[in-house]
mmCIF file of C-alpha atoms in Angstrom:
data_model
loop_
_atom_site.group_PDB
_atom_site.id
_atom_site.type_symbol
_atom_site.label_atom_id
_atom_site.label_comp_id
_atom_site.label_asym_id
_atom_site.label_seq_id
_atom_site.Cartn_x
_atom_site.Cartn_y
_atom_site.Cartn_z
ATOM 1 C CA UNK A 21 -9.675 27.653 -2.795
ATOM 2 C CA UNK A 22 -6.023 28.618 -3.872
ATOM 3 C CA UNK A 23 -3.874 28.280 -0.715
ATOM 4 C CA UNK A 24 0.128 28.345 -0.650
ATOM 5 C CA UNK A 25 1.684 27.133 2.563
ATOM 6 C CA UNK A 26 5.472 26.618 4.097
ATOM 7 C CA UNK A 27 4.958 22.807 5.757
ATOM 8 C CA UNK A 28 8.873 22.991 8.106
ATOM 9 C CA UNK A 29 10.226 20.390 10.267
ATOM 10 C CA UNK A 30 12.513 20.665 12.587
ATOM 11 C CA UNK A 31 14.845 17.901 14.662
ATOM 12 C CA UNK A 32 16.393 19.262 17.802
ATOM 13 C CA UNK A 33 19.226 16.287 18.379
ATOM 14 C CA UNK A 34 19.906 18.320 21.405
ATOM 15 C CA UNK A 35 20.652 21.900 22.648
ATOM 16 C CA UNK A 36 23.451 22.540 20.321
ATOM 17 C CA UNK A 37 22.907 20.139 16.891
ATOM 18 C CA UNK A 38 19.425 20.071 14.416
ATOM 19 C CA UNK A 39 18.742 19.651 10.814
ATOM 20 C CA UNK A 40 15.730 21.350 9.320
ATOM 21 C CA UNK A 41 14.114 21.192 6.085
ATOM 22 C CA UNK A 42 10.725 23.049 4.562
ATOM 23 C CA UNK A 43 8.509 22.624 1.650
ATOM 24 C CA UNK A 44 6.642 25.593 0.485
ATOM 25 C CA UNK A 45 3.594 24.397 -1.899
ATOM 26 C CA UNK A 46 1.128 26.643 -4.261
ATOM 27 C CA UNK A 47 -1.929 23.991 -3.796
ATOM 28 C CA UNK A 48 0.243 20.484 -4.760
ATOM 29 C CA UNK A 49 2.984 22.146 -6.502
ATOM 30 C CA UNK A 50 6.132 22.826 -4.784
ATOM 31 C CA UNK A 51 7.231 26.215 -5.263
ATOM 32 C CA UNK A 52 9.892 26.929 -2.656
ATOM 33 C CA UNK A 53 12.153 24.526 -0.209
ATOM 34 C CA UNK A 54 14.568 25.860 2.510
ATOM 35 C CA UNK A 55 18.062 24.626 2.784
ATOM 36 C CA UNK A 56 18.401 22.126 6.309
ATOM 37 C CA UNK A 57 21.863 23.759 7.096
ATOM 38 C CA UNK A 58 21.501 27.686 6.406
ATOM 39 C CA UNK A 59 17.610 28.352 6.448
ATOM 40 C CA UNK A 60 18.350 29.633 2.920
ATOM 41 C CA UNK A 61 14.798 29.811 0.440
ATOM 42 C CA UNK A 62 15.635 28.111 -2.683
ATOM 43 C CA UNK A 63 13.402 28.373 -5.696
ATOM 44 C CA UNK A 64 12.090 25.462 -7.494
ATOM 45 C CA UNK A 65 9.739 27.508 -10.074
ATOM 46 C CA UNK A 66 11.372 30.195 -12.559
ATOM 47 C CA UNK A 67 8.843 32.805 -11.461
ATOM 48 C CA UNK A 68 8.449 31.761 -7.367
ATOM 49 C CA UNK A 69 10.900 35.072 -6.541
ATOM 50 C CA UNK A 70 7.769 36.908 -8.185
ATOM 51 C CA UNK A 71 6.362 39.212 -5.327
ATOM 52 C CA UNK A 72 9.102 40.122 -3.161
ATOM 53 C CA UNK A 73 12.262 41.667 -3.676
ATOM 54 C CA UNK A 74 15.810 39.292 -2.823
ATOM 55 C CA UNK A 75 15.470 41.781 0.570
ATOM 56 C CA UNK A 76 12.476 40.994 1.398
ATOM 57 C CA UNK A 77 13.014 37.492 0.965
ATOM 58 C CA UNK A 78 16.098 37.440 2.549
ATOM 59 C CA UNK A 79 14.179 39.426 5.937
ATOM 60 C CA UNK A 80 11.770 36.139 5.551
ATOM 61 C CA UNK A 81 14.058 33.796 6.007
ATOM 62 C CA UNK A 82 15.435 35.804 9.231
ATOM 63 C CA UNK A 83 11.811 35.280 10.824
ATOM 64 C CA UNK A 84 11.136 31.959 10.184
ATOM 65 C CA UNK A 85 14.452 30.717 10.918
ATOM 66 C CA UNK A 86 14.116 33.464 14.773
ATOM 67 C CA UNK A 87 10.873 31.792 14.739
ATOM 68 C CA UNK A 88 10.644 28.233 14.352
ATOM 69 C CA UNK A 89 14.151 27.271 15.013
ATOM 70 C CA UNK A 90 14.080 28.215 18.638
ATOM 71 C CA UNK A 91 15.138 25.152 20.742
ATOM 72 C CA UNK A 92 13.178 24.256 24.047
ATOM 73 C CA UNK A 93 14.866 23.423 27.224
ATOM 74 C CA UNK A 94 14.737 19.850 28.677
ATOM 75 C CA UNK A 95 13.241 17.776 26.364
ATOM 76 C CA UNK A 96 15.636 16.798 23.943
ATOM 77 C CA UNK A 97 15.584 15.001 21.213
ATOM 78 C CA UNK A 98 12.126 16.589 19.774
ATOM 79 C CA UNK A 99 10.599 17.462 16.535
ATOM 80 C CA UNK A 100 8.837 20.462 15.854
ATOM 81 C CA UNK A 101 6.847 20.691 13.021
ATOM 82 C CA UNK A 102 5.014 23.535 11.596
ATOM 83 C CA UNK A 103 2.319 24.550 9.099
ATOM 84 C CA UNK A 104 2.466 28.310 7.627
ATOM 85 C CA UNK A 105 0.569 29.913 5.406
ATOM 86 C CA UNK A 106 -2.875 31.174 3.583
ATOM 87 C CA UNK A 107 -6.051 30.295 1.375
ATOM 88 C CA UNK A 108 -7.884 32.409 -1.038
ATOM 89 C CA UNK A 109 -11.442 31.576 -1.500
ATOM 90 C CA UNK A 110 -13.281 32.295 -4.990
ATOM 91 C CA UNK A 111 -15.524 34.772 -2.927
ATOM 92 C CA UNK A 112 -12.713 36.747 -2.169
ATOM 93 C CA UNK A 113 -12.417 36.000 1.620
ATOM 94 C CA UNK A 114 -9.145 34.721 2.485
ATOM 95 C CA UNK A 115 -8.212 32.451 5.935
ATOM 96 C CA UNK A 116 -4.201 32.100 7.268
ATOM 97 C CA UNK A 117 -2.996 29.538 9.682
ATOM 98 C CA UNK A 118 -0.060 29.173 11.714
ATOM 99 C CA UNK A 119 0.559 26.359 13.790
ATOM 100 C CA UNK A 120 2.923 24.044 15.423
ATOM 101 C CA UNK A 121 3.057 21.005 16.863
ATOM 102 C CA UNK A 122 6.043 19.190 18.957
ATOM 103 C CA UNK A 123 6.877 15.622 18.515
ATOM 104 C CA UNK A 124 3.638 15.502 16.565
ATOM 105 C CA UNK A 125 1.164 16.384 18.954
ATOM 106 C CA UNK A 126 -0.384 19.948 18.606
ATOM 107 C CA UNK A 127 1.527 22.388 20.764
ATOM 108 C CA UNK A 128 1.024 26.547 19.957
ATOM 109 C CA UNK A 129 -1.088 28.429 17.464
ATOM 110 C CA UNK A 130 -1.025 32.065 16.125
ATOM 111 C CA UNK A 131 -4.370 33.839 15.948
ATOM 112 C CA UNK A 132 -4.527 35.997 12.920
ATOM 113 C CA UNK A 133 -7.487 38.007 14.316
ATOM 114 C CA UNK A 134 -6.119 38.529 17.817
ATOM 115 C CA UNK A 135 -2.567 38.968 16.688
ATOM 116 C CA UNK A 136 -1.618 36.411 19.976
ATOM 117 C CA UNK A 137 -0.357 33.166 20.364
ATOM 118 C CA UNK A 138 -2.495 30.402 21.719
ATOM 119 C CA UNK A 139 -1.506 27.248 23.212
ATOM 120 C CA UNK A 140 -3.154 24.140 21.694
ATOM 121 C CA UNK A 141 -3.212 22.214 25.083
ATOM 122 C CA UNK A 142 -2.800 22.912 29.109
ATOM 123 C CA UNK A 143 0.586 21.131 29.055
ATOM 124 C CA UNK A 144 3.232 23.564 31.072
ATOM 125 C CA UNK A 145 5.444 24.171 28.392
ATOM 126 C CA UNK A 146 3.071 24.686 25.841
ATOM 127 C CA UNK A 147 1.759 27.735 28.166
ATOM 128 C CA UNK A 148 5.207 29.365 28.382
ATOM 129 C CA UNK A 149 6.213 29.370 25.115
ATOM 130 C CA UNK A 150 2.910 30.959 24.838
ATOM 131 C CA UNK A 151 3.393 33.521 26.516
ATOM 132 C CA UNK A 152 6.975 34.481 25.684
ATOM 133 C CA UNK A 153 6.254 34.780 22.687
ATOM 134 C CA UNK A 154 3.413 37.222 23.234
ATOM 135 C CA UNK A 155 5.995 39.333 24.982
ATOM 136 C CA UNK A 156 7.466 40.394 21.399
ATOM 137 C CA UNK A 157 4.574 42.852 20.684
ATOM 138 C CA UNK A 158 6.355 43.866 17.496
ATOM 139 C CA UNK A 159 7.220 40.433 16.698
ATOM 140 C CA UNK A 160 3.208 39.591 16.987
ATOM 141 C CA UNK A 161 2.322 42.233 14.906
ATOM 142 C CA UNK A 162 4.692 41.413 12.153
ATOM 143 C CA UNK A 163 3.643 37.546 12.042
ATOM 144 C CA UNK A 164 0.333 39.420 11.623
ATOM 145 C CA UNK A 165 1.152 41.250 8.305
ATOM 146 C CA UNK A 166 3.215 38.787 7.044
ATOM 147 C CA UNK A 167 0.185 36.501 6.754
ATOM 148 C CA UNK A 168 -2.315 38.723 6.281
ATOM 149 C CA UNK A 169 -0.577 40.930 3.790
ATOM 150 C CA UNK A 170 2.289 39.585 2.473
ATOM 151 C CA UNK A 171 0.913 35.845 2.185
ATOM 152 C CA UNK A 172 -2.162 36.809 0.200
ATOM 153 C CA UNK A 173 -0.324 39.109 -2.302
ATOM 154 C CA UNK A 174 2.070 36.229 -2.904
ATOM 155 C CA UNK A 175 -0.083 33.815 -3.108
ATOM 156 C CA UNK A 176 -2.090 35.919 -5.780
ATOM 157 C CA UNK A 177 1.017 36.336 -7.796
ATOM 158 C CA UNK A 178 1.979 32.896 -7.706
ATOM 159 C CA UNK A 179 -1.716 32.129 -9.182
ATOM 160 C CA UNK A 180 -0.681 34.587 -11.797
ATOM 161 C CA UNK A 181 2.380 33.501 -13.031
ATOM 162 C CA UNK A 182 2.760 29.718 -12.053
ATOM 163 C CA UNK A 183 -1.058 28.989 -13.869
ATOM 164 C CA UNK A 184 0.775 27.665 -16.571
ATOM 165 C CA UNK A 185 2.776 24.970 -14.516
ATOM 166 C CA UNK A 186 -0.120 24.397 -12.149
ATOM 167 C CA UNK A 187 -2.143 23.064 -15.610
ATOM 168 C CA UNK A 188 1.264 21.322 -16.734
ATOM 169 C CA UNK A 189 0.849 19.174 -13.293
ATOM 170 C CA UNK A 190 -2.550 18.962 -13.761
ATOM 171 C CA UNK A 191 -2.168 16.976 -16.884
ATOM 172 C CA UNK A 192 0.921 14.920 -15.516
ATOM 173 C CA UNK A 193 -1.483 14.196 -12.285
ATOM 174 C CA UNK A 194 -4.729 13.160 -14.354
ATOM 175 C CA UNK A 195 -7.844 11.290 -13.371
ATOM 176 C CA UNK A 196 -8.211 7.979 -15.133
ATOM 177 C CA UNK A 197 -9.148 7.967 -18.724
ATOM 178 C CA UNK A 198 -12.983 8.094 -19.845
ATOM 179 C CA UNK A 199 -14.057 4.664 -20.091
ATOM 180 C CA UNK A 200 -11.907 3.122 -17.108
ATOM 181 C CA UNK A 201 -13.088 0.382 -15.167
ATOM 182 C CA UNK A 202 -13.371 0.357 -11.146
ATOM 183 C CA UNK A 203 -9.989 -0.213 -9.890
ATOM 184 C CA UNK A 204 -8.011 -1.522 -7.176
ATOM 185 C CA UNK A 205 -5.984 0.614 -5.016
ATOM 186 C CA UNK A 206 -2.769 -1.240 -4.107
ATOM 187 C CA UNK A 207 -0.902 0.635 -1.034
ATOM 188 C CA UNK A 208 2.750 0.319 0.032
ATOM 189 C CA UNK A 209 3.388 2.000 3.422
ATOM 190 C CA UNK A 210 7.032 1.846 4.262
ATOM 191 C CA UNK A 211 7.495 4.032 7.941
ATOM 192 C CA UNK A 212 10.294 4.055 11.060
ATOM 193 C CA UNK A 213 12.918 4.271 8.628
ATOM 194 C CA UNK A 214 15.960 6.388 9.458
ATOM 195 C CA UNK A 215 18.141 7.866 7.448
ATOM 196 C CA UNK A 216 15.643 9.945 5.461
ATOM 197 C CA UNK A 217 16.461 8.397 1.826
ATOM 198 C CA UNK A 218 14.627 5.959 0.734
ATOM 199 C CA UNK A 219 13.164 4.994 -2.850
ATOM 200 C CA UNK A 220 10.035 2.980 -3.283
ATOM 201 C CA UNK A 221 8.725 1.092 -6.821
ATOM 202 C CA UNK A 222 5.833 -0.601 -8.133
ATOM 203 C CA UNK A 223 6.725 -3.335 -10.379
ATOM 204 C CA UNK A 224 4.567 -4.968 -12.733
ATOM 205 C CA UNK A 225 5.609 -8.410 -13.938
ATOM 206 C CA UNK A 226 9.155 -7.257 -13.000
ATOM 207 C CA UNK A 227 9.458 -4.530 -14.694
ATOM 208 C CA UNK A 228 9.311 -0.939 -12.806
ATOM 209 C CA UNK A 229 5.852 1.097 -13.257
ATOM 210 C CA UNK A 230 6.861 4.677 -14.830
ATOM 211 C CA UNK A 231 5.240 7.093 -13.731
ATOM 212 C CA UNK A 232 1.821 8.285 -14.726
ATOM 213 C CA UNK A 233 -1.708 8.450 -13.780
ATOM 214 C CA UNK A 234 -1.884 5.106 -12.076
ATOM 215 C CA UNK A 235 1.278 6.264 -9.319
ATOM 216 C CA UNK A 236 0.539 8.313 -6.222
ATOM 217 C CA UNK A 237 2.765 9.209 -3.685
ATOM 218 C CA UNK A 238 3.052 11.323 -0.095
ATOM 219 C CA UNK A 239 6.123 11.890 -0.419
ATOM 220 C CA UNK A 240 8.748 11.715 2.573
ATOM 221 C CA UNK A 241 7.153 12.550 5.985
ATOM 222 C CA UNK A 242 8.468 12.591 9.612
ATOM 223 C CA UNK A 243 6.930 10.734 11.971
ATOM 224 C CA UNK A 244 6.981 12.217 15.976
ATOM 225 C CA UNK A 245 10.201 9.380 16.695
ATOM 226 C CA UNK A 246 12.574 11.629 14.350
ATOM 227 C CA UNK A 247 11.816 8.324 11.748
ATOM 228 C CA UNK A 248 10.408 9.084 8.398
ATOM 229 C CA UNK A 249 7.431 7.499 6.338
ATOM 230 C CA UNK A 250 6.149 7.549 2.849
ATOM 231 C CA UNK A 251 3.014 5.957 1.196
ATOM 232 C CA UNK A 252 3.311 4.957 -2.698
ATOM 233 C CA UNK A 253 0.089 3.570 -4.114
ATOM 234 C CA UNK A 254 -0.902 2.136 -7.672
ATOM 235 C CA UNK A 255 -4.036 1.817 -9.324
ATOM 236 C CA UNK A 256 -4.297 -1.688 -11.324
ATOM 237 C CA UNK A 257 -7.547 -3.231 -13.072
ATOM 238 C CA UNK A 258 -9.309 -5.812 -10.793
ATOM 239 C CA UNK A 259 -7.806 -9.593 -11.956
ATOM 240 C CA UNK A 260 -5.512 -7.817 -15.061
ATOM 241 C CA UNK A 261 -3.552 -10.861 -15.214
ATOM 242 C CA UNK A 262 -0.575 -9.290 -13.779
ATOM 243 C CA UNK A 263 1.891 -9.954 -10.741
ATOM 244 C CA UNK A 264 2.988 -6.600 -9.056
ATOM 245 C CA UNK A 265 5.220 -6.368 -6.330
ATOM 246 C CA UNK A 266 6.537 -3.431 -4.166
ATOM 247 C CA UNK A 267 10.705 -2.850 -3.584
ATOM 248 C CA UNK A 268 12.156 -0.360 -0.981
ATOM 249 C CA UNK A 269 15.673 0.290 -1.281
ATOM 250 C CA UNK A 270 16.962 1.989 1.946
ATOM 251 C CA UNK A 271 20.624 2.154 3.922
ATOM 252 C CA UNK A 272 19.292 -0.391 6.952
ATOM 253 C CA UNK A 273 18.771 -2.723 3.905
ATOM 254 C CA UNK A 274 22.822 -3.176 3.322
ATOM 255 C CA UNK A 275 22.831 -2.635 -0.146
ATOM 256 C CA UNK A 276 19.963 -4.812 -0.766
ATOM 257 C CA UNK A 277 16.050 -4.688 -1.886
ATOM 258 C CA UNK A 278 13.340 -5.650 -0.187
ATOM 259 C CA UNK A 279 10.552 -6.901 -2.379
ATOM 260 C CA UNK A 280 6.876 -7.486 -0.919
ATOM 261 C CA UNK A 281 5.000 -9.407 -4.129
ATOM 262 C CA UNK A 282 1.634 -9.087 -4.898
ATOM 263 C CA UNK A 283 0.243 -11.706 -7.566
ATOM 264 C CA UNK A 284 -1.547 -14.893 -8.681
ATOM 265 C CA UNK A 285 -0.987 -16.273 -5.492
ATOM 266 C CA UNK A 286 -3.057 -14.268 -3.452
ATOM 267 C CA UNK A 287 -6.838 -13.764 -4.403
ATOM 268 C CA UNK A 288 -8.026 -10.476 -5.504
ATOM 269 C CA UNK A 289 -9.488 -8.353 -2.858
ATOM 270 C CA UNK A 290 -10.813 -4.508 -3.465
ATOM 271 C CA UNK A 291 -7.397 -3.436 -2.115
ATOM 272 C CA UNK A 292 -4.036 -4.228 -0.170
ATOM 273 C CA UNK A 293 -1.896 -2.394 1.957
ATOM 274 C CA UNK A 294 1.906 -3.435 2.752
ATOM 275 C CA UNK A 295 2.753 -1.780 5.360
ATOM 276 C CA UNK A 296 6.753 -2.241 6.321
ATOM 277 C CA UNK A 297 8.930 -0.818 8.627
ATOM 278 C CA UNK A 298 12.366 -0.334 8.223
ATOM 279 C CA UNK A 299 14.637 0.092 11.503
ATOM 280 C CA UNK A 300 18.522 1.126 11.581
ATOM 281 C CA UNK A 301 19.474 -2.918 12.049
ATOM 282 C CA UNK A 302 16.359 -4.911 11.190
ATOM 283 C CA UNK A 303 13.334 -5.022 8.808
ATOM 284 C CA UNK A 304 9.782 -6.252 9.737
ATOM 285 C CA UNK A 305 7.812 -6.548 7.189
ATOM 286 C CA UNK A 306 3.607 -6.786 7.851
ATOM 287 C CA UNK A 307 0.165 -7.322 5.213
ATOM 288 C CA UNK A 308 -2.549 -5.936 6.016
ATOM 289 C CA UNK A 309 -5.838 -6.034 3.591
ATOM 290 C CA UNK A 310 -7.761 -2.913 3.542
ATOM 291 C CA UNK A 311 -11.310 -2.712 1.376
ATOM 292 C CA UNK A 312 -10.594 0.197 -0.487
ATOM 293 C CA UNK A 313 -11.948 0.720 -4.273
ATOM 294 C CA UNK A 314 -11.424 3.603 -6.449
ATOM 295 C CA UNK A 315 -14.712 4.506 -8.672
ATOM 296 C CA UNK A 316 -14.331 6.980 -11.005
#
């Protein structure tokens, strides 16, 4: 199915100071992001203000910032995190989601069909955010069209006029070519690390991997501690000879690299993960071997 989705987090620091930051994506591709200090849309494809007029858009940005920037009382710091948005299925039938968890356990729901939130678990606070914000009737109902109606049209316009960068990252994001060997999947997991910025490489015999086929990344995610993580994995051939090695570069590091090698030293196993966390003062750095082989 096509789906295009608004993926938000938001750190409450306490009752007066957050950041925020969303990700809007048409399937992989990122289409829209929203600005951590205004709750301003920006644009990241030429045609992603196709759909809605700079009103319209502008009124978005109004709900979800009256919507998912609401602080809640007594439990500072938290994260809130939420997931927005629809699917189109070839069939025609569509499906929309809203939901929302807090310091990353699920928390509240809105149901489409019912037009109603739902709390996701029995815990107190769960139940009255619940139900104030089922007291908004015309707040409900708007959250309603806004997914049913307005999700789905954009979503079919973005199909329309992004198909041509959809099959650009398609190519840039290809499967192995015909004829490849199994391969190993080598995994770096950096996580815990705080500030957000971080850059992680693959090297291969020293030299940095560009980027291609063989490169995979998550990209920056929180974690429920108001830390970040990212996984960055590389496909090599099974004993190719090579030594390959994975450097983080992050502030905690004082303006040095930390390098976790991978090489002739060690034997050749289906797969490794290097899993390392980075905290404010210190690094810890762990190996872990996980059995994991790609097949084509």
């Amino acid at each position: 199915p096509w789906s295009w989705g608004l993926l938000k987090t938001t750190v409450f620091h306490n009752a007066s100071s957050r950041t925020m930051e969303g990700l809007a994506l048409l399937r992989d591709l990122r289409t829209h992001a929203m600005d951590c200090s205004t709750c301003k849309i920006r644009f990241l494809q030429p045609w992603a203000h196709q759909g809605l007029t700079p009103k319209q858009w502008q009124g978005l940005e109004t709900v979800l910032h009256d919507y998912l920037c609401v602080s809640l009382p007594g439990i500072h710091p938290f994260v809130l995190q939420a997931s927005i948005g629809c699917e189109l299925h070839p069939n025609g039938t569509s499906r929309q989601f809203c939901d929302a968890a807090v310091n990353g356990k699920d928390f509240i729901s809105f149901s489409v069909d019912e037009g109603t939130w739902v709390a996701r678990h029995r815990h107190k606070l769960a139940l009255i955010s619940r139900d104030f914000l089922n007291q908004d009737k015309s707040a409900t109902a708007m959250a309603q069209f806004l997914l049913r109606t307005t999700c789905i049209n954009e979503l079919k316009s973005f199909v329309q006029y992004g198909k041509e960068s959809l099959e650009r990252q398609g190519e840039a994001g290809s499967p192995p070519p015909s004829g490849t060997p199994a391969l190993v999947l080598l995994v770096c997991r950096v996580t815990s690390f705080y500030p957000r910025p971080v850059r992680v490489a693959w090297l291969q015999d020293g030299e940095e991997v560009a980027a291609g086929w063989r490169l995979n990344s998550s990209g920056i995610l929180p974690n429920a501690d108001l830390t970040y993580q990212l996984r960055s994995s590389l496909a090599v051939g099974p004993g190719d000879g090579h030594s390959y090695a994975c450097r983080v570069q992050h502030s905690s590091l004082g303006g040095q690299s930390l390098l976790l090698p991978w090489g002739h030293s060690r034997p050749w196993g289906p797969g490794l993960a290097v899993g390392i966390t980075l905290g404010a003062l210190a690094i810890a750095a762990v190996v872990v071997v996980l059995w994991w082989r790609i097949r084509r």
